CSV table of C-alpha atoms in Angstrom, one decimal:
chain,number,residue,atom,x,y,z
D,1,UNK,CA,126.3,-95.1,-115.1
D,2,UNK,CA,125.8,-98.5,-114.5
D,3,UNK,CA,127.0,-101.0,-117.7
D,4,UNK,CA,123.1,-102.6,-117.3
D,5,UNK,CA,120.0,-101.1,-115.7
D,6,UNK,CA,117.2,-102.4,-114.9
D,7,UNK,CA,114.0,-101.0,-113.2
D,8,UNK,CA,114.2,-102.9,-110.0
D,9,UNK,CA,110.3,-102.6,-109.3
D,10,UNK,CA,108.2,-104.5,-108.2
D,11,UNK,CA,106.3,-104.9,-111.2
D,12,UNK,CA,102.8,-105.9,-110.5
D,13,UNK,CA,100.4,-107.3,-113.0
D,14,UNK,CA,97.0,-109.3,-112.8
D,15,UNK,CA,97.0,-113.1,-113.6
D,16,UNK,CA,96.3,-113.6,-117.7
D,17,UNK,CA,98.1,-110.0,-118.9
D,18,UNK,CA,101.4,-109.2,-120.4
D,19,UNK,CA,104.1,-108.1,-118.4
D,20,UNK,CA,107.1,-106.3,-119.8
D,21,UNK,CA,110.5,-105.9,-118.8
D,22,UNK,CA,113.1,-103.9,-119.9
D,23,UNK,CA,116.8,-103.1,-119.9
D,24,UNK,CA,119.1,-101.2,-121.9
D,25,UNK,CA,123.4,-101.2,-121.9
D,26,UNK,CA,125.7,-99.1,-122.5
D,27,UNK,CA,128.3,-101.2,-124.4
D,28,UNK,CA,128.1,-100.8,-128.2
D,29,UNK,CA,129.9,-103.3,-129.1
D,30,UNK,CA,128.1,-106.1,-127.0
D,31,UNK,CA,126.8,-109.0,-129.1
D,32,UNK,CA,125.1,-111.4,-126.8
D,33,UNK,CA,121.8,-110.6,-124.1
D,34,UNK,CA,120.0,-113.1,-122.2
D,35,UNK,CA,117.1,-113.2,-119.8
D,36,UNK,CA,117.3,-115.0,-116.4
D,37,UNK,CA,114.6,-115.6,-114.1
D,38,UNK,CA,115.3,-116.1,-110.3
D,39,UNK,CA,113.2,-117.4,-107.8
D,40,UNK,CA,113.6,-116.2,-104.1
D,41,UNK,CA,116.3,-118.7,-102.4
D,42,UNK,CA,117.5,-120.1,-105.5
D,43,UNK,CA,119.9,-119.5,-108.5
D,44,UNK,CA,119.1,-117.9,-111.5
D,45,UNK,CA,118.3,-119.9,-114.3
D,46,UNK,CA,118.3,-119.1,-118.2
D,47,UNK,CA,115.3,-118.6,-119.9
D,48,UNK,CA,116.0,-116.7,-123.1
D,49,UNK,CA,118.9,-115.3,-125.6
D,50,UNK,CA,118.9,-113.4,-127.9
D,51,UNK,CA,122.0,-112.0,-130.9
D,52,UNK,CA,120.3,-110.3,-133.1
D,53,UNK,CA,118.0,-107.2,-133.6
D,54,UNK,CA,114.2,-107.8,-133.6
D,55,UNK,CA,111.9,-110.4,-131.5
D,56,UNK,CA,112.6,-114.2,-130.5
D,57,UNK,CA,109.6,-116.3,-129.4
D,58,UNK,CA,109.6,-119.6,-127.3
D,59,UNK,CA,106.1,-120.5,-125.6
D,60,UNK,CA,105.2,-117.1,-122.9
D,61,UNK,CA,108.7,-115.4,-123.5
D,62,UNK,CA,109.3,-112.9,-126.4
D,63,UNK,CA,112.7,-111.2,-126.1
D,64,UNK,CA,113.3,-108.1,-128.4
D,65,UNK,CA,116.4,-106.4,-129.0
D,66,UNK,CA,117.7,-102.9,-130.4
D,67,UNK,CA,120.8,-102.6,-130.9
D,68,UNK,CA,120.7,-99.1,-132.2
D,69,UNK,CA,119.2,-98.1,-129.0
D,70,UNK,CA,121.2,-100.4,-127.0
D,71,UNK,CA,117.9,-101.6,-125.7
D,72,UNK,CA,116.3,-105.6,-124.7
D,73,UNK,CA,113.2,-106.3,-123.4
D,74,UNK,CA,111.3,-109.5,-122.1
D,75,UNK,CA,107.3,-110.0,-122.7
D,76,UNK,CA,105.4,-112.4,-120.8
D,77,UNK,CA,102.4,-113.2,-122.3
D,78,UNK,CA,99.5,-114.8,-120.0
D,79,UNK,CA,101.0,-114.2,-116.9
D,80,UNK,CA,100.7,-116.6,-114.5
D,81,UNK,CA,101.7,-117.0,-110.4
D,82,UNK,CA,104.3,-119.0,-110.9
D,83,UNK,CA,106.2,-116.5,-113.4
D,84,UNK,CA,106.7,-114.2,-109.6
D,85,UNK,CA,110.2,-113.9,-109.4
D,86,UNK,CA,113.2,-112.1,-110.0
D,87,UNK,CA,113.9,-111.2,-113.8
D,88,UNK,CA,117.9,-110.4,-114.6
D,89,UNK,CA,118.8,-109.0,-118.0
D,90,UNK,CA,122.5,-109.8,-118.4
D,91,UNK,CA,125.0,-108.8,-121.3
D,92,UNK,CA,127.7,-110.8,-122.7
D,93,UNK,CA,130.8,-108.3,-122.7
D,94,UNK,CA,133.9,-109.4,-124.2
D,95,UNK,CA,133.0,-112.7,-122.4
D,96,UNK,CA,132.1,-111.5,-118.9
D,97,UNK,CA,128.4,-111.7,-118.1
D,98,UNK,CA,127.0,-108.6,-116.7
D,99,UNK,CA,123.8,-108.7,-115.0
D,100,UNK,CA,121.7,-105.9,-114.4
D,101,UNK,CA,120.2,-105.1,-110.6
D,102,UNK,CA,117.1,-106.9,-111.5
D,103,UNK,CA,113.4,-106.6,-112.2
D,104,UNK,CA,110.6,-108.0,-109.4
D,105,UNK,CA,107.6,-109.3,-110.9
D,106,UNK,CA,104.7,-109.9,-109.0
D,107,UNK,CA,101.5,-111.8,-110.9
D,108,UNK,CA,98.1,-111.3,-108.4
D,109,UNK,CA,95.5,-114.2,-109.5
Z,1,UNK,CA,125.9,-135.1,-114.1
Z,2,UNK,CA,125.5,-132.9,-111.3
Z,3,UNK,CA,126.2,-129.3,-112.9
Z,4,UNK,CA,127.9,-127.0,-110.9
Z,5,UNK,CA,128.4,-127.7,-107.2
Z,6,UNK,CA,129.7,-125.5,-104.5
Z,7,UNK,CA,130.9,-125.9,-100.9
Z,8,UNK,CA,129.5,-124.9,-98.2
Z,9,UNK,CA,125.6,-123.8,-98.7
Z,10,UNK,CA,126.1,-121.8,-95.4
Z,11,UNK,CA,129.2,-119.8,-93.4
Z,12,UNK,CA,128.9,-117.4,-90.7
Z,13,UNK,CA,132.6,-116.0,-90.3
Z,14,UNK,CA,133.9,-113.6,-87.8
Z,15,UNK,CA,135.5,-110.0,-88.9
Z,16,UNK,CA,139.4,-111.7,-89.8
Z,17,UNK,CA,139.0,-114.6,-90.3
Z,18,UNK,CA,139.7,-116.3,-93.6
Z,19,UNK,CA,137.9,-119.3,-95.6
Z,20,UNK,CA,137.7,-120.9,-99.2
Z,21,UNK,CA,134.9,-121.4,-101.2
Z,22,UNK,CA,134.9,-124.5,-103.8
Z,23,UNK,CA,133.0,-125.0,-106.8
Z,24,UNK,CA,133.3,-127.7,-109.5
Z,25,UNK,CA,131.7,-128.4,-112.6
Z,26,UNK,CA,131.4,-131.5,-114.6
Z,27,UNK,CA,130.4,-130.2,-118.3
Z,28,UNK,CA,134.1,-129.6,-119.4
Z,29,UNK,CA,133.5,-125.7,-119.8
Z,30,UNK,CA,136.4,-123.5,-120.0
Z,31,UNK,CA,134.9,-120.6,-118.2
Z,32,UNK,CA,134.0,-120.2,-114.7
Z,33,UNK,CA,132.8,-117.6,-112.5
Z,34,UNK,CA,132.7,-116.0,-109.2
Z,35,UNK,CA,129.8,-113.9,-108.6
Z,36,UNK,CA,127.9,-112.3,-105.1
Z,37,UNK,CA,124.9,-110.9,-105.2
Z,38,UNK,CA,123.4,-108.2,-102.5
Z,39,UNK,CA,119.6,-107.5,-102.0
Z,40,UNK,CA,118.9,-104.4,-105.2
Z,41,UNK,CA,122.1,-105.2,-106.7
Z,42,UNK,CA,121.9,-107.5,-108.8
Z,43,UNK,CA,124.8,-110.1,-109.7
Z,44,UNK,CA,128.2,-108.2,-109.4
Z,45,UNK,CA,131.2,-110.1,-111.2
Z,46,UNK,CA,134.1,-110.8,-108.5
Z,47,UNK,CA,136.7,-112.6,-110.8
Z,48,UNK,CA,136.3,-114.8,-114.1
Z,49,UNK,CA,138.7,-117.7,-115.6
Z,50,UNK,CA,138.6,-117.9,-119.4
Z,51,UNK,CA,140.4,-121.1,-119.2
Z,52,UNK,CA,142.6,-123.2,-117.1
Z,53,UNK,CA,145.2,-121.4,-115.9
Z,54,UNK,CA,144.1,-118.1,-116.5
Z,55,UNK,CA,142.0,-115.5,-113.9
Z,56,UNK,CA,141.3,-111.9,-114.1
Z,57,UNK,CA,139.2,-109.3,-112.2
Z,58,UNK,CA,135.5,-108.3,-112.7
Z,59,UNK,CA,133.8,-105.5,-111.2
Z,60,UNK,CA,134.3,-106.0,-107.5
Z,61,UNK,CA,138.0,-108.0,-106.8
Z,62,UNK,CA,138.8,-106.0,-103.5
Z,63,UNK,CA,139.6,-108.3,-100.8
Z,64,UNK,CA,139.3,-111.6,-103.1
Z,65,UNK,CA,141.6,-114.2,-104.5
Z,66,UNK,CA,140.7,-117.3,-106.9
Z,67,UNK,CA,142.4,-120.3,-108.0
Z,68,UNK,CA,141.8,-122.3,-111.1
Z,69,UNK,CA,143.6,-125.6,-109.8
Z,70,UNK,CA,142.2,-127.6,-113.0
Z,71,UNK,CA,139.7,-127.1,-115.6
Z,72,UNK,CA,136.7,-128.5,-113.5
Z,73,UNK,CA,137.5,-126.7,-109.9
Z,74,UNK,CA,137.8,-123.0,-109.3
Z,75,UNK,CA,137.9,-121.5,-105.4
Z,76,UNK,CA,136.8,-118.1,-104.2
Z,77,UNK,CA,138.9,-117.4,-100.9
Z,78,UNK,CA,138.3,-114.2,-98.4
Z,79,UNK,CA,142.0,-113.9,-96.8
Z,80,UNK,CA,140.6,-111.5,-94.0
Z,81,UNK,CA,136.8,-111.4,-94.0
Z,82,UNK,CA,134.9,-107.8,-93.4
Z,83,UNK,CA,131.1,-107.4,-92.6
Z,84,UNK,CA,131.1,-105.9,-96.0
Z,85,UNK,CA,131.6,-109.2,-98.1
Z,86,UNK,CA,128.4,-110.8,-96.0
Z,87,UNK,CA,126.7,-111.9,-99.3
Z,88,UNK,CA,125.1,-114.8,-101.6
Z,89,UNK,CA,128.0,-116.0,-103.4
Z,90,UNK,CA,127.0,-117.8,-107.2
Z,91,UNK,CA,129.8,-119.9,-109.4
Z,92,UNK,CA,129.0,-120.2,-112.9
Z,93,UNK,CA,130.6,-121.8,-115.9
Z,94,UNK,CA,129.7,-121.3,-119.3
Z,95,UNK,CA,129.0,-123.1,-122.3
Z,96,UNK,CA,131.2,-121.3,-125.1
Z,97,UNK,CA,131.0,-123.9,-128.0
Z,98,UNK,CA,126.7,-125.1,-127.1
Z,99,UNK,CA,124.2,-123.3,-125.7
Z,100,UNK,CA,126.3,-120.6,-124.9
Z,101,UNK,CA,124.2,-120.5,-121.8
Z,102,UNK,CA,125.6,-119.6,-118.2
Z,103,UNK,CA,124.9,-122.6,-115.6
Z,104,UNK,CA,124.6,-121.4,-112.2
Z,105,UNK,CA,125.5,-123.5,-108.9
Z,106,UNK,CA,123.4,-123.4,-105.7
Z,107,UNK,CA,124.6,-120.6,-104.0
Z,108,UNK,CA,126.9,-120.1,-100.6
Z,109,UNK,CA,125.0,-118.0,-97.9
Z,110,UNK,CA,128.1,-116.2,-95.6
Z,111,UNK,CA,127.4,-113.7,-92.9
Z,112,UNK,CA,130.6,-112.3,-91.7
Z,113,UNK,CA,130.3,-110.9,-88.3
């Protein structure tokens, strides 16, 4: 069993809806979780963390964790184009980051 | 302020032959990173350094050495290169005492024929 999955998609949704993303861990004891977004051809870059159980807002993003269920999800709210990328879920494990395979999003105007 | 910076953006290598690949970062982090990532896979961890001085293995180490030669430059080198480790290869070094937010250089492209 991989340490973090991810379903690898693609994961179409029309311009204006939500799209979620999900990914769950096995490591109990992991504290940290972030969301990274990568567009084709480039590096990934950080666009939300999250520490402790419940929901974390900031503009389009909400990221929700359960630790209980070993579970983190990313909303996107309004979808637009320009969110089409790659979305990584990675997990902070005694201070390695590791990413899960990746989620495709595609957003159709 | 530049980030993280690696060298070369692009290597084709033949099966055997050996090469280096440098990063550096200018933010005084204590962590760094080696990371490659293949098409559905994800980023897979290769080796980390906590600190200067210090490197240990992540997931996928087999034919890989590092150097930390100071806290702002650690090298990813491929002693004998294999068709296998064709790849997008990612340095990171992380904020511990901010953000505690992963930066990411550009990338290096290699093809190993």
């Amino acid at each position: 069993q991989k340490e973090v999955e991810q379903n690898s998609g693609p994961l179409s949704v029309p311009e204006g809806a939500i799209a979620s993303l999900n990914c769950t861990y096995s490591d109990r004891g992991s504290q940290s979780f972030f969301w990274y977004r990568q567009y084709s051809g480039k590096s990934p870059e950080l666009i939300m963390s999250i520490y402790s159980n419940g929901d974390k807002e900031d503009g389009r993003f909400t990221a929700q964790l359960n630790k209980a269920s070993q579970y983190v999800s990313l909303l996107i709210r309004d979808s637009q184009p320009s969110d089409s990328a790659t979305y990584l879920c990675a997990v902070n494990q005694g201070g390695k980051l590791i990413f899960g395979q990746g989620t495709e999003l595609s957003v159709k105007p | 302020n530049a980030g993280v910076t690696q060298t070369p953006k692009f290597q084709v290598l033949k099966t055997g032959q050996s090469m280096t690949l440098q990063c550096a970062q200018d933010m005084n982090h204590n962590s760094m990173y080696w990371y490659r990532q293949d098409p559905g896979m994800g980023l897979r961890l290769i080796y980390y350094s906590a600190s200067e001085g210090t490197t240990d293995k992540g997931e996928v180490p087999n034919g890989y050495n590092v150097s930390r030669l100071n806290k702002r430059e650690f090298s990813l080198r491929l002693e004998s290169a294999a068709p296998s480790q064709t790849s997008v290869y990612f340095c990171a070094s992380f904020d511990s005492g901010g953000s505690r937010e992963q930066f990411f250089g550009p990338g290096t492209r290699l093809t190993v024929l």
